[in-house]
C-alpha positions as a printed NumPy array, in Angstrom:
array([[  0.283, -18.401,  29.433],
       [  3.953, -18.084,  30.25 ],
       [  5.268, -14.547,  30.562],
       [  7.241, -13.367,  27.57 ],
       [  9.123, -10.113,  27.053],
       [  8.527,  -8.63 ,  23.609],
       [ 11.388,  -6.153,  23.922],
       [ 11.773,  -2.413,  23.429],
       [ 10.329,  -0.538,  20.464],
       [ 11.619,   2.905,  19.47 ],
       [  9.12 ,   4.875,  17.41 ],
       [ 10.546,   7.848,  15.515],
       [  8.428,  10.963,  16.089],
       [  8.565,  13.457,  13.186],
       [  9.574,  17.048,  13.868],
       [  6.27 ,  18.275,  12.432],
       [  2.995,  16.477,  11.958],
       [ -0.652,  17.405,  11.475],
       [ -3.387,  15.641,  13.412],
       [ -5.408,  15.405,  10.177],
       [ -2.6  ,  13.877,   8.097],
       [ -2.066,  10.293,   7.032],
       [  1.275,  10.444,   8.83 ],
       [ -0.514,  10.94 ,  12.148],
       [ -2.648,   7.86 ,  11.486],
       [  0.39 ,   5.756,  10.63 ],
       [  2.202,   7.026,  13.729],
       [ -0.744,   6.087,  15.915],
       [ -0.796,   2.459,  14.718],
       [  2.498,   1.318,  16.274],
       [  1.889,   3.621,  19.252],
       [ -1.388,   1.803,  19.93 ],
       [ -0.148,  -1.73 ,  19.347],
       [  3.177,  -1.534,  21.144],
       [  2.312,   1.139,  23.707],
       [ -0.887,  -0.295,  25.199],
       [ -0.119,  -3.078,  27.715],
       [ -1.882,  -6.406,  27.172],
       [ -1.111,  -8.199,  30.46 ],
       [ -3.545, -11.055,  29.835],
       [ -1.923, -11.805,  26.483],
       [  1.743, -11.29 ,  27.338],
       [  3.262,  -9.752,  30.435],
       [  5.444,  -7.776,  30.24 ],
       [  4.283,  -6.263,  26.97 ],
       [  6.481,  -4.137,  24.709],
       [  8.339,  -1.124,  26.07 ],
       [  7.517,   1.748,  23.724],
       [  9.826,   4.744,  23.457],
       [  8.923,   7.838,  21.446],
       [ 12.165,   9.143,  19.979],
       [ 12.383,  12.524,  18.307],
       [ 14.162,  15.82 ,  18.205],
       [ 14.762,  17.911,  21.299],
       [ 11.887,  20.246,  20.447],
       [  8.296,  18.966,  20.854],
       [  6.569,  18.055,  17.596],
       [  3.743,  20.316,  16.514],
       [  0.473,  18.476,  15.885],
       [ -2.13 ,  21.234,  15.729],
       [ -2.801,  24.48 ,  17.604],
       [ -2.777,  23.553,  21.289],
       [ -1.405,  20.039,  20.767],
       [  2.167,  18.753,  20.978],
       [  3.917,  15.397,  21.006],
       [  6.661,  15.392,  23.612],
       [  9.434,  12.872,  23.076],
       [ 11.101,  11.643,  26.23 ],
       [ 13.858,  10.097,  24.127],
       [ 16.044,  11.493,  21.362],
       [ 17.27 ,  10.008,  18.113],
       [ 20.467,   8.874,  19.82 ],
       [ 18.316,   6.51 ,  21.891],
       [ 17.35 ,   4.491,  18.795],
       [ 20.545,   2.457,  19.126],
       [ 19.388,   1.068,  22.485],
       [ 16.112,  -0.347,  21.139],
       [ 15.495,  -3.868,  19.888],
       [ 13.048,  -2.648,  17.218],
       [ 13.091,   0.746,  15.485],
       [ 10.02 ,   1.95 ,  13.574],
       [  9.928,   4.881,  11.137],
       [  6.3  ,   5.619,  10.286],
       [  6.914,   8.482,   7.834],
       [  9.288,  11.132,   6.534],
       [  8.534,  14.819,   5.858],
       [  6.337,  15.329,   2.798],
       [  9.069,  17.347,   1.105],
       [ 11.317,  14.267,   1.096],
       [  8.785,  12.425,  -1.04 ],
       [  7.072,  15.142,  -3.055],
       [ 10.085,  17.359,  -3.791],
       [ 12.984,  14.943,  -3.473],
       [ 14.54 ,  16.691,  -0.496],
       [ 16.983,  14.498,   1.448],
       [ 15.874,  12.773,   4.616],
       [ 17.325,  14.66 ,   7.606],
       [ 20.929,  13.58 ,   8.084],
       [ 20.556,  13.244,  11.859],
       [ 17.804,  10.662,  11.312],
       [ 19.686,   8.568,   8.751],
       [ 22.799,   8.604,  10.935],
       [ 20.755,   7.424,  13.939],
       [ 19.144,   4.678,  11.855],
       [ 22.497,   3.391,  10.648],
       [ 23.79 ,   3.357,  14.218],
       [ 20.723,   1.443,  15.438],
       [ 21.038,  -1.12 ,  12.64 ],
       [ 24.736,  -1.581,  13.415],
       [ 23.813,  -2.186,  17.05 ],
       [ 21.538,  -5.057,  15.95 ],
       [ 18.107,  -3.402,  16.041],
       [ 15.298,  -4.745,  13.886],
       [ 14.509,  -1.955,  11.434],
       [ 10.896,  -1.305,  10.387],
       [  9.269,   1.286,   8.141],
       [  5.625,   2.092,   7.461],
       [  4.637,   3.822,   4.214],
       [  7.067,   6.666,   3.398],
       [  9.319,   5.636,   6.277],
       [ 10.961,   3.41 ,   3.654],
       [ 12.591,   6.54 ,   2.219],
       [ 14.451,   6.992,   5.506],
       [ 15.683,   3.396,   5.565],
       [ 16.673,   3.655,   1.906],
       [ 18.481,   6.958,   2.449],
       [ 20.422,   5.308,   5.274],
       [ 21.44 ,   2.505,   2.89 ],
       [ 19.601,  -0.116,   4.929],
       [ 17.483,  -1.306,   1.982],
       [ 20.312,  -1.733,  -0.533],
       [ 19.999,  -5.117,  -2.213],
       [ 16.806,  -5.861,  -0.291],
       [ 13.205,  -6.287,  -1.316],
       [ 11.029,  -3.527,   0.149],
       [  7.724,  -1.741,  -0.304],
       [  5.88 ,   1.491,   0.463],
       [  2.494,   2.968,  -0.404],
       [  1.846,   2.242,  -4.09 ],
       [  1.55 ,   5.975,  -4.771],
       [  5.224,   6.384,  -3.817],
       [  6.887,   3.162,  -4.938],
       [  7.881,   4.542,  -8.35 ],
       [  9.681,   7.453,  -6.662],
       [ 11.307,   5.088,  -4.194],
       [ 12.61 ,   2.871,  -6.992],
       [ 13.846,   5.815,  -9.04 ],
       [ 15.694,   7.502,  -6.185],
       [ 17.156,   4.32 ,  -4.745],
       [ 17.931,   1.934,  -7.635],
       [ 19.704,  -0.516,  -5.323],
       [ 16.391,  -1.262,  -3.592],
       [ 14.213,  -4.068,  -4.998],
       [ 10.881,  -2.238,  -4.763],
       [  7.728,  -4.391,  -4.799],
       [  4.489,  -2.404,  -5.048],
       [  2.218,  -5.461,  -5.042],
       [  2.467,  -6.478,  -1.376],
       [  1.094,  -5.184,   1.924],
       [  4.426,  -5.67 ,   3.644],
       [  7.833,  -7.288,   3.2  ],
       [  9.556,  -9.295,   5.936],
       [ 13.252,  -9.494,   5.095],
       [ 14.313, -10.787,   8.484],
       [ 15.922,  -7.885,  10.321],
       [ 14.429,  -5.249,   8.002],
       [ 10.673,  -4.989,   7.389],
       [  8.708,  -2.492,   5.308],
       [  5.004,  -1.949,   4.734],
       [  2.689,  -0.153,   2.356],
       [  0.718,   2.834,   3.611],
       [ -2.209,   3.407,   5.918],
       [ -3.825,   0.17 ,   7.135],
       [ -0.983,  -1.945,   5.741],
       [  1.051,  -0.57 ,   8.645],
       [ -1.398,  -2.329,  10.942],
       [ -0.876,  -5.56 ,   9.024],
       [  2.875,  -5.314,   9.532],
       [  2.62 ,  -4.424,  13.23 ],
       [  0.374,  -7.434,  13.849],
       [  2.885,  -9.526,  11.91 ],
       [  5.621,  -8.337,  14.279],
       [  3.503,  -9.391,  17.261],
       [  2.938, -12.742,  15.571],
       [  6.684, -13.178,  15.096],
       [  7.536, -12.145,  18.637],
       [  4.721, -13.643,  20.693],
       [  3.07 , -16.211,  18.463],
       [ -0.107, -16.43 ,  16.366],
       [ -2.47 , -16.804,  19.333],
       [ -1.464, -13.454,  20.834],
       [ -1.576, -11.722,  17.44 ],
       [ -4.985, -13.208,  16.633],
       [ -6.443, -12.181,  19.973],
       [ -5.051,  -8.676,  19.607],
       [ -6.534,  -8.42 ,  16.111],
       [ -9.931,  -9.478,  17.456],
       [ -9.785,  -6.738,  20.08 ],
       [ -9.001,  -4.198,  17.384],
       [-11.821,  -5.615,  15.199],
       [ -9.493,  -6.202,  12.259],
       [ -8.52 ,  -9.371,  10.377],
       [ -5.425, -11.069,  11.777],
       [ -4.196, -11.523,   8.224],
       [ -5.57 , -10.005,   5.03 ],
       [ -5.408, -11.957,   1.77 ],
       [ -3.584, -10.553,  -1.228],
       [ -1.454,  -7.442,  -1.429],
       [ -1.783,  -3.751,  -2.156],
       [ -2.094,  -4.477,  -5.87 ],
       [ -5.823,  -4.826,  -5.235],
       [ -5.941,  -1.129,  -4.261],
       [ -3.996,   0.271,  -7.234],
       [ -6.088,   2.053,  -9.864],
       [ -5.192,   0.116, -13.   ],
       [ -7.606,   1.9  , -15.274],
       [ -5.87 ,   5.266, -15.595],
       [ -2.853,   5.665, -17.913],
       [ -0.029,   8.037, -17.011],
       [ -0.778,  10.277, -19.975],
       [ -2.854,  10.389, -23.129],
       [ -0.1  ,  11.999, -25.168],
       [  0.807,  11.44 , -28.776],
       [ -2.768,  12.278, -29.838],
       [ -4.046,   8.892, -28.683],
       [ -6.76 ,  10.155, -26.308],
       [ -9.681,   9.508, -28.733],
       [ -8.466,   5.975, -29.415],
       [ -7.954,   5.198, -25.729],
       [-11.418,   6.553, -24.925],
       [-12.91 ,   4.397, -27.693],
       [-11.175,   1.305, -26.296],
       [-12.577,   1.957, -22.813],
       [-16.068,   2.123, -24.345],
       [-15.601,  -1.219, -26.145],
       [-13.797,  -3.36 , -23.583],
       [-16.471,  -6.048, -23.922],
       [-15.393,  -6.628, -27.521],
       [-12.426,  -8.663, -28.797],
       [ -9.698,  -6.099, -29.553],
       [ -6.306,  -6.422, -31.201],
       [ -3.381,  -4.094, -31.81 ],
       [ -4.452,  -3.985, -35.439],
       [ -7.923,  -2.771, -34.405],
       [ -6.425,   0.058, -32.356],
       [ -3.987,   0.968, -35.131],
       [ -6.828,   1.275, -37.644],
       [ -8.731,   3.57 , -35.253],
       [ -5.61 ,   5.733, -34.876],
       [ -4.847,   5.629, -38.634],
       [ -1.279,   4.488, -37.995],
       [  0.644,   1.265, -38.43 ],
       [  0.584,  -1.321, -35.637],
       [  4.303,  -0.683, -35.065],
       [  3.754,   3.067, -34.679],
       [  0.792,   2.504, -32.37 ],
       [  2.877,   0.149, -30.239],
       [  5.619,   2.752, -29.863],
       [  3.276,   5.685, -29.179],
       [  1.11 ,   3.79 , -26.725],
       [  4.146,   2.564, -24.834],
       [  5.477,   6.124, -24.64 ],
       [  2.094,   7.452, -23.504],
       [  1.237,   4.839, -20.892],
       [  4.585,   3.435, -19.828],
       [  3.583,  -0.109, -20.693],
       [  2.944,  -2.321, -23.704],
       [ -0.389,  -2.038, -25.553],
       [ -1.47 ,  -5.536, -24.516],
       [ -0.637,  -4.885, -20.859],
       [ -2.43 ,  -1.527, -21.008],
       [ -5.495,  -3.217, -22.502],
       [ -5.418,  -5.902, -19.812],
       [ -5.178,  -3.203, -17.131],
       [ -8.26 ,  -1.506, -18.571],
       [-10.171,  -4.8  , -18.518],
       [ -9.115,  -5.472, -14.933],
       [-10.06 ,  -1.932, -13.964],
       [-13.507,  -2.404, -15.507],
       [-13.899,  -5.7  , -13.641],
       [-12.892,  -4.02 , -10.367],
       [-15.526,  -1.324, -10.89 ],
       [-18.23 ,  -3.904, -11.648],
       [-17.281,  -5.973,  -8.591],
       [-17.468,  -2.881,  -6.384],
       [-20.624,  -1.341,  -7.803],
       [-22.835,  -4.247,  -8.908],
       [-24.109,  -7.633,  -7.846],
       [-23.555,  -9.113, -11.295],
       [-22.4  , -12.754, -11.431],
       [-18.776, -13.465, -12.271],
       [-19.564, -14.737, -15.764],
       [-21.315, -11.469, -16.649],
       [-18.496,  -9.368, -15.201],
       [-15.959, -11.37 , -17.212],
       [-18.046, -10.798, -20.352],
       [-18.504,  -7.046, -19.833],
       [-14.841,  -6.481, -19.054],
       [-13.676,  -8.482, -22.062],
       [-11.976, -11.176, -19.992],
       [-14.138, -13.92 , -21.468],
       [-14.997, -16.413, -18.754],
       [-15.207, -16.481, -14.979],
       [-12.182, -18.792, -14.907],
       [-10.178, -16.327, -16.981],
       [-11.319, -13.491, -14.723],
       [-10.167, -15.409, -11.661],
       [ -6.83 , -16.279, -13.294],
       [ -5.972, -12.665, -14.082],
       [ -7.165, -11.377, -10.698],
       [ -5.006, -13.855,  -8.814],
       [ -2.017, -13.102, -11.034],
       [ -2.233,  -9.305, -11.202],
       [ -4.392,  -8.209,  -8.244],
       [ -3.286, -10.869,  -5.785],
       [ -6.753, -11.954,  -4.671],
       [ -9.692, -13.77 ,  -6.215],
       [-12.631, -11.749,  -7.606],
       [-14.786, -13.01 ,  -4.724],
       [-12.266, -11.857,  -2.116],
       [-11.979,  -8.515,  -3.886],
       [-15.752,  -8.032,  -3.822],
       [-15.824,  -8.814,  -0.091],
       [-13.04 ,  -6.279,   0.516],
       [-15.005,  -3.558,  -1.31 ],
       [-18.641,  -4.112,  -0.348],
       [-21.227,  -2.357,  -2.438],
       [-22.625,   0.791,  -0.857],
       [-26.418,   0.919,  -0.491],
       [-28.385,   2.949,  -3.007],
       [-29.393,   5.847,  -0.763],
       [-31.894,   7.112,  -3.327],
       [-34.148,   4.251,  -2.215],
       [-33.931,   5.129,   1.464],
       [-36.146,   8.206,   1.238],
       [-35.3  ,  11.76 ,   2.233],
       [-32.95 ,  12.269,   5.18 ],
       [-34.549,  13.48 ,   8.39 ],
       [-33.42 ,  16.722,   9.927]])
C-alpha cells in the first residue's frame, strides 16, 4: 500500500473530567483511533495533539491528563475534535468557555475540519460554526441544542452528520462511527474496514440513533390524562381512535386533542404510533415472537406495516433492530450461581 499522510488531529482536552464519566469514554475514542499508529495500514498515521488549558486536567485522585499543546494550537491542526463540554453547559445552560469558542473560530477560519462528538456540538454551536448547518448530538441533548441555537438544523435521528468541513456525531459509540467515517474519508474504505475489524466493531452500522430513543414515554401526563394514557398502553393491540380516547376521558375529541398535545408535545395519532413502536421495540428485545405476532400485539397490524413504520421512524428494519438488541438469556434457567 502506498504511504499516505492522514494529517494532524487536535483533540480538545476538558479542564475537568472523571474517569468514570461518559465524557472520558468519548475522549478516549478519538485518542485511540488517531493516536495509535497503524503502520501496516497507512504510514505515517495521524499526528494526534492533545490540546487543553495550561493546567493538567483532573481525571481522578492520582490521575491527570497533561496537555502538551494549548487551545491556541488548534489553529495549526488539519482536524479539530471536541468530544464534550462541561456538564454545566448542557444541564444548566452555562456558556461554553469563551477561550474555547474563540480558539474554535480561529481554527475554522484557518481551514481546519471541525468535528464534535456528543455534547461537543454545543461548543461548535456556541462558536457559530453550526449556523445554517445540519448537525446532531446525543438524543438526550438534541432538544436543548435546538432550543439554545435555533440557527442550527438539529437532526436527532442520525448517528452522525457529515457536512463537509464540519461533522457532528451522537453520543457514546456513535463517536466511534464518526471517527471511522473520518478514516474512511481520509484513507479509504479498506483502511477503515481493517481498523474496524481490529477494534471488533462494525465498519458501518445501519440506521441512526432513532433506534435508541425511548418512544414509549411521554414528556408528562398532565391535564389529568394519566388514567387514559395508561389504559391506552394496556390496549395497544386493539384498534383505537381519537374518539375512543375522548370517550374514556369524558371530553370531546377536540379537547382531548388539545390536552394530549399539551401533555406529550405531539399529536394524539403520533403519540399513539410512538406507543405502538415502543411496544414493538420491547417485544423485539425481550421475545422470540415472529414479526406477525409482534405487529398484532403492538397494534401495527401486519409484518409489512411493522417494517414500514420501523424503517420510517426508527431507521432500521425490525430484523436489524432485533439483531442490535439481542435477547438476554433467562438466567433463572441456569441454576444457582457458584461461589
